[in-house]
Amino acid sequence: FGGFDHNEQTLRLVTELERRYAAFDGLNLTWETLEGILKHNGPLLRAGDPIDQLPAQIRLYLARHDLKPAAPPTLEAQLAAISDDIAYNNHDIDDGLRAGLFTVDSLMAVPLVGPTFRDLLDTYPGLEPTRLIHEAVRRLIGQMIRDVVSQTRAEIAARGLTTQADVHAQPGLVVGFSPAMAADCRALKDFLWTNMYRHYRVNRSTSKARRIVRDLFGLFLSEPQILPTEWQARTTGSATPATAHVVCDYIAGMTDRFAINEHRRLFDLSVDF
C-alpha cells in the first residue's frame, strides 16, 4: 500500500487527522512549525531532485503549501533536531546502564564518554552508581550543548547570516557539532547500536512489537467492521487501499501499552472486550 513514512504520517496527523476546528481539518500550525516537523532530519530533497520521489501525502500537501523541501529549515527547527539527538543518545546511556545492557567499564573506550566517567571516578572515588550515571550524563549533555552553541555561532558569523532567507539559501544545515564532537557522537552512536539497539533483549522486544503491529494491521484490514465506530466510518468497508490507510492511521496513533492491550483483547479469546 505504499509503505510507511514517519515524516509523512506526522504531517498527515497535524494537517488532516486532528479535528479540532470548525473551518478546517488539522491543527492551526505556522508555516515554520510545519516546515520544521517535515524536515527534522534535514531537507527532504537535494537541489534538482524530482519531487515525485517524496511520499504521496507529502507531495499533496506541498501542492497546497510550498514548504521548500530542498531548503534547510529554520534555525529553530535545526536546533530542535540536534537537541533531540543530544537527549536521545545521552538518555540511552542512562537507560542502557540501568537496564544492564552494558556497563560503565564497557563505555571507557568510547571517546568523550569514557573520559567523562573516568574523570568522575578519579574525582569522586566510590561514587554510588546512580549518582555516577546521573552526573556523567549531565556533564555529557552540557559538553554537547556548549559545542553546538559555539560551532553554530561561528557558522552564522562565517556565512554572514542575518535573515531566515539567508538560512534557506544555504547549501546545508547551519546548526551542528564541531567536527571533533561530531566524530565523538558517531562513536557513541556506533557503541549504542552494537550494545543496546541490537542487544538480544531489545531484539526480542522489537520482534514482539513487529508481530503485534502485523497482527493488528492484518485483522483490521480484513475485518474493518471491528474498528471503533468513528474509525470504521472512514473505511470503505472492505480491504481496499483506502481502508489500509485508515487502519494505518489508527495503529500509528496507538501508544505501546494501548497496542499491547488491543492485541490481547482481539487475539486472546479468554479476554473480555
Protein backbone atom coordinates (compact mmCIF):
# COMPACT_ATOMS: atom_id res chain seq x y z
CA PHE A 1 0.00 0.00 0.00
CA GLY A 2 2.98 2.32 -0.47
CA GLY A 3 4.71 1.69 2.86
CA PHE A 4 5.00 3.82 5.99
CA ASP A 5 7.00 7.03 6.29
CA HIS A 6 7.07 8.71 9.71
CA ASN A 7 7.55 12.22 8.26
CA GLU A 8 4.55 11.68 6.01
CA GLN A 9 2.46 10.31 8.90
CA THR A 10 3.33 13.22 11.18
CA LEU A 11 2.42 15.78 8.53
CA ARG A 12 -0.84 13.89 7.90
CA LEU A 13 -1.59 13.88 11.62
CA VAL A 14 -1.18 17.64 12.13
CA THR A 15 -2.78 18.75 8.84
CA GLU A 16 -5.63 16.22 8.40
CA LEU A 17 -6.24 13.71 11.17
CA GLU A 18 -6.53 16.09 14.11
CA ARG A 19 -10.05 17.52 14.01
CA ARG A 20 -10.42 20.41 16.43
CA TYR A 21 -11.66 23.36 14.37
CA ALA A 22 -14.95 24.03 12.62
CA ALA A 23 -13.45 25.55 9.48
CA PHE A 24 -10.65 23.09 8.67
CA ASP A 25 -9.02 19.76 9.50
CA GLY A 26 -5.67 19.62 11.25
CA LEU A 27 -4.02 21.93 13.76
CA ASN A 28 -3.55 25.66 13.34
CA LEU A 29 0.25 25.50 12.99
CA THR A 30 2.55 28.09 11.44
CA TRP A 31 4.43 27.57 8.18
CA GLU A 32 7.71 27.46 10.11
CA THR A 33 6.44 24.81 12.53
CA LEU A 34 5.18 22.59 9.71
CA GLU A 35 8.46 23.04 7.85
CA GLY A 36 10.40 22.07 10.97
CA ILE A 37 8.28 18.97 11.55
CA LEU A 38 8.70 17.84 7.97
CA LYS A 39 12.45 18.48 7.82
CA HIS A 40 13.53 17.50 11.31
CA ASN A 41 16.24 15.32 9.75
CA GLY A 42 17.21 18.00 7.23
CA PRO A 43 15.99 18.89 3.72
CA LEU A 44 13.80 16.28 2.05
CA LEU A 45 15.40 16.71 -1.36
CA ARG A 46 18.70 17.80 -2.81
CA ALA A 47 18.64 20.72 -5.22
CA GLY A 48 17.35 19.48 -8.57
CA ASP A 49 15.86 16.22 -7.25
CA PRO A 50 12.36 15.46 -8.63
CA ILE A 51 9.55 15.98 -6.14
CA ASP A 52 7.85 12.74 -7.24
CA GLN A 53 10.33 10.74 -5.15
CA LEU A 54 8.64 12.06 -1.99
CA PRO A 55 5.79 10.12 -0.30
CA ALA A 56 2.35 10.81 -1.78
CA GLN A 57 0.85 12.65 1.21
CA ILE A 58 3.83 14.99 1.40
CA ARG A 59 3.52 15.77 -2.32
CA LEU A 60 -0.18 16.51 -1.92
CA TYR A 61 0.47 18.93 0.92
CA LEU A 62 3.35 20.66 -0.86
CA ALA A 63 0.97 21.34 -3.76
CA ARG A 64 -1.14 23.39 -1.31
CA HIS A 65 1.66 24.98 0.71
CA ASP A 66 5.24 25.01 -0.53
CA LEU A 67 7.44 24.11 2.45
CA LYS A 68 10.59 24.32 0.29
CA PRO A 69 11.59 20.63 0.55
CA ALA A 70 15.13 21.19 -0.78
CA ALA A 71 15.95 24.14 1.52
CA PRO A 72 17.26 23.88 5.10
CA PRO A 73 14.64 24.53 7.80
CA THR A 74 14.72 27.46 10.21
CA LEU A 75 17.50 27.71 12.77
CA GLU A 76 14.93 26.92 15.48
CA ALA A 77 13.98 23.68 13.70
CA GLN A 78 17.62 22.74 13.20
CA LEU A 79 18.26 23.38 16.88
CA ALA A 80 15.26 21.23 17.89
CA ALA A 81 16.59 18.37 15.75
CA ILE A 82 20.08 18.36 17.23
CA SER A 83 18.64 18.79 20.74
CA ASP A 84 16.66 15.62 20.13
CA ASP A 85 19.86 13.79 19.18
CA ILE A 86 21.65 15.04 22.30
CA ALA A 87 18.80 13.99 24.59
CA TYR A 88 18.24 10.66 22.83
CA ASN A 89 21.87 9.50 22.89
CA ASN A 90 22.59 10.58 26.45
CA HIS A 91 19.43 9.15 27.94
CA ASP A 92 20.12 5.90 26.10
CA ILE A 93 23.40 5.72 28.04
CA ASP A 94 21.36 6.11 31.21
CA ASP A 95 18.71 3.57 30.13
CA GLY A 96 21.28 1.03 28.89
CA LEU A 97 23.27 1.14 32.11
CA ARG A 98 20.21 0.88 34.34
CA ALA A 99 18.81 -2.00 32.25
CA GLY A 100 22.13 -3.85 32.47
CA LEU A 101 22.61 -3.93 28.68
CA PHE A 102 26.19 -2.68 29.11
CA THR A 103 28.48 -1.49 31.91
CA VAL A 104 30.45 1.63 32.79
CA ASP A 105 33.64 -0.35 32.14
CA SER A 106 32.50 -1.09 28.57
CA LEU A 107 31.98 2.66 27.99
CA MET A 108 35.56 3.56 28.91
CA ALA A 109 36.83 3.07 25.35
CA VAL A 110 34.14 5.35 23.86
CA PRO A 111 35.53 8.83 23.05
CA LEU A 112 34.13 11.67 25.20
CA VAL A 113 32.01 9.26 27.26
CA GLY A 114 34.87 7.23 28.71
CA PRO A 115 36.96 10.27 29.76
CA THR A 116 33.89 11.82 31.41
CA PHE A 117 33.23 8.72 33.53
CA ARG A 118 36.95 8.34 34.27
CA ASP A 119 37.26 11.94 35.46
CA LEU A 120 34.29 11.49 37.78
CA LEU A 121 35.65 8.28 39.25
CA ASP A 122 39.05 9.90 39.79
CA THR A 123 37.47 12.93 41.46
CA TYR A 124 34.88 11.02 43.48
CA PRO A 125 36.21 7.52 44.22
CA GLY A 126 33.48 5.13 45.31
CA LEU A 127 30.67 7.33 43.97
CA GLU A 128 27.43 5.33 44.08
CA PRO A 129 26.28 4.10 40.65
CA THR A 130 23.06 6.16 40.42
CA ARG A 131 24.94 9.41 41.16
CA LEU A 132 27.77 8.43 38.81
CA ILE A 133 25.41 7.81 35.90
CA HIS A 134 23.34 10.95 36.51
CA GLU A 135 26.40 13.19 36.85
CA ALA A 136 28.13 11.71 33.80
CA VAL A 137 25.05 12.12 31.60
CA ARG A 138 24.56 15.67 32.90
CA ARG A 139 28.16 16.55 32.02
CA LEU A 140 27.96 14.94 28.59
CA ILE A 141 24.79 16.88 27.75
CA GLY A 142 26.48 20.10 28.89
CA GLN A 143 29.55 19.47 26.74
CA MET A 144 27.44 18.77 23.66
CA ILE A 145 25.26 21.86 24.19
CA ARG A 146 28.30 24.13 24.59
CA ASP A 147 29.82 22.66 21.43
CA VAL A 148 26.63 23.24 19.39
CA VAL A 149 26.33 26.84 20.60
CA SER A 150 29.98 27.62 19.83
CA GLN A 151 30.02 25.90 16.43
CA THR A 152 26.71 27.45 15.33
CA ARG A 153 27.75 30.96 16.34
CA ALA A 154 30.92 30.50 14.31
CA GLU A 155 28.96 29.24 11.29
CA ILE A 156 26.48 32.14 11.41
CA ALA A 157 29.35 34.64 11.58
CA ALA A 158 31.43 32.94 8.88
CA ARG A 159 28.50 32.74 6.47
CA GLY A 160 27.26 36.25 7.26
CA LEU A 161 23.71 35.13 8.02
CA THR A 162 21.29 37.80 9.18
CA THR A 163 17.83 36.65 7.98
CA GLN A 164 15.84 33.45 7.59
CA ALA A 165 16.12 33.93 3.82
CA ASP A 166 19.88 33.64 4.25
CA VAL A 167 19.38 30.35 6.11
CA HIS A 168 17.12 28.97 3.36
CA ALA A 169 19.74 29.87 0.76
CA GLN A 170 22.42 27.74 2.43
CA PRO A 171 23.56 24.50 0.77
CA GLY A 172 23.23 22.62 4.06
CA LEU A 173 22.46 22.88 7.76
CA VAL A 174 23.88 25.71 9.86
CA VAL A 175 23.30 24.30 13.35
CA GLY A 176 25.60 21.44 14.23
CA PHE A 177 28.51 19.98 16.14
CA SER A 178 32.14 20.80 15.56
CA PRO A 179 33.96 18.13 13.51
CA ALA A 180 35.59 16.72 16.66
CA MET A 181 32.32 16.49 18.57
CA ALA A 182 30.53 15.05 15.53
CA ALA A 183 33.14 12.25 15.42
CA ASP A 184 32.68 11.58 19.15
CA CYS A 185 28.90 11.43 18.73
CA ARG A 186 29.24 8.98 15.83
CA ALA A 187 31.41 6.75 18.03
CA LEU A 188 28.74 6.87 20.75
CA LYS A 189 26.01 6.01 18.24
CA ASP A 190 28.10 3.07 17.00
CA PHE A 191 28.52 1.81 20.56
CA LEU A 192 24.80 2.13 21.32
CA TRP A 193 23.88 0.44 18.04
CA THR A 194 26.02 -2.59 18.82
CA ASN A 195 25.49 -2.85 22.57
CA MET A 196 21.92 -1.59 23.03
CA TYR A 197 19.78 -1.34 19.91
CA ARG A 198 20.96 -4.77 18.70
CA HIS A 199 21.11 -6.42 22.12
CA TYR A 200 19.22 -9.70 22.09
CA ARG A 201 16.77 -8.47 24.75
CA VAL A 202 15.95 -5.40 22.66
CA ASN A 203 15.70 -7.57 19.52
CA ARG A 204 13.13 -9.74 21.31
CA SER A 205 11.04 -6.70 22.21
CA THR A 206 11.31 -5.40 18.66
CA SER A 207 10.25 -8.79 17.31
CA LYS A 208 7.19 -8.83 19.58
CA ALA A 209 6.28 -5.27 18.58
CA ARG A 210 6.58 -6.15 14.90
CA ARG A 211 4.27 -9.13 15.34
CA ILE A 212 1.73 -7.06 17.27
CA VAL A 213 1.60 -4.42 14.52
CA ARG A 214 1.39 -7.03 11.75
CA ASP A 215 -1.40 -8.90 13.52
CA LEU A 216 -3.42 -5.75 14.22
CA PHE A 217 -2.99 -4.43 10.69
CA GLY A 218 -3.97 -7.70 9.05
CA LEU A 219 -7.03 -8.19 11.25
CA PHE A 220 -8.37 -4.61 10.92
CA LEU A 221 -7.80 -4.62 7.16
CA SER A 222 -9.66 -7.89 6.65
CA GLU A 223 -12.40 -7.01 9.17
CA PRO A 224 -12.78 -3.21 9.26
CA GLN A 225 -16.15 -3.66 10.99
CA ILE A 226 -14.30 -4.35 14.27
CA LEU A 227 -12.63 -0.93 14.25
CA PRO A 228 -14.08 1.64 16.68
CA THR A 229 -17.17 3.29 15.21
CA GLU A 230 -15.58 6.62 14.29
CA TRP A 231 -12.69 4.87 12.52
CA GLN A 232 -14.94 2.31 10.86
CA ALA A 233 -16.89 5.16 9.29
CA ARG A 234 -13.77 6.34 7.46
CA THR A 235 -13.17 2.99 5.73
CA THR A 236 -14.74 1.64 2.55
CA GLY A 237 -15.97 -1.39 4.49
CA SER A 238 -13.61 -3.83 2.74
CA ALA A 239 -9.88 -4.50 2.32
CA THR A 240 -9.12 -1.64 -0.08
CA PRO A 241 -6.09 0.70 -0.19
CA ALA A 242 -8.27 3.44 1.33
CA THR A 243 -9.16 1.17 4.26
CA ALA A 244 -5.49 0.23 4.65
CA HIS A 245 -4.60 3.90 5.16
CA VAL A 246 -7.32 4.29 7.79
CA VAL A 247 -6.01 1.21 9.61
CA CYS A 248 -2.50 2.63 9.39
CA ASP A 249 -3.67 5.93 10.89
CA TYR A 250 -5.41 4.09 13.73
CA ILE A 251 -2.42 1.92 14.62
CA ALA A 252 0.09 4.77 14.23
CA GLY A 253 -1.79 6.73 16.88
CA MET A 254 -1.54 3.97 19.50
CA THR A 255 0.79 4.09 22.49
CA ASP A 256 2.81 0.93 23.12
CA ARG A 257 0.63 -0.03 26.06
CA PHE A 258 -2.61 0.51 24.11
CA ALA A 259 -1.35 -1.58 21.18
CA ILE A 260 -0.37 -4.44 23.51
CA ASN A 261 -3.76 -4.34 25.24
CA GLU A 262 -5.64 -4.10 21.93
CA HIS A 263 -3.75 -7.13 20.65
CA ARG A 264 -4.58 -9.04 23.83
CA ARG A 265 -8.29 -8.11 23.57
CA LEU A 266 -8.52 -9.25 19.97
CA PHE A 267 -6.31 -12.36 19.93
CA ASP A 268 -6.66 -13.77 23.45
CA LEU A 269 -10.09 -15.41 23.37
CA SER A 270 -10.27 -15.50 27.18
CA VAL A 271 -10.12 -11.68 27.47
CA ASP A 272 -13.35 -9.69 27.54
CA PHE A 273 -13.78 -6.58 25.40
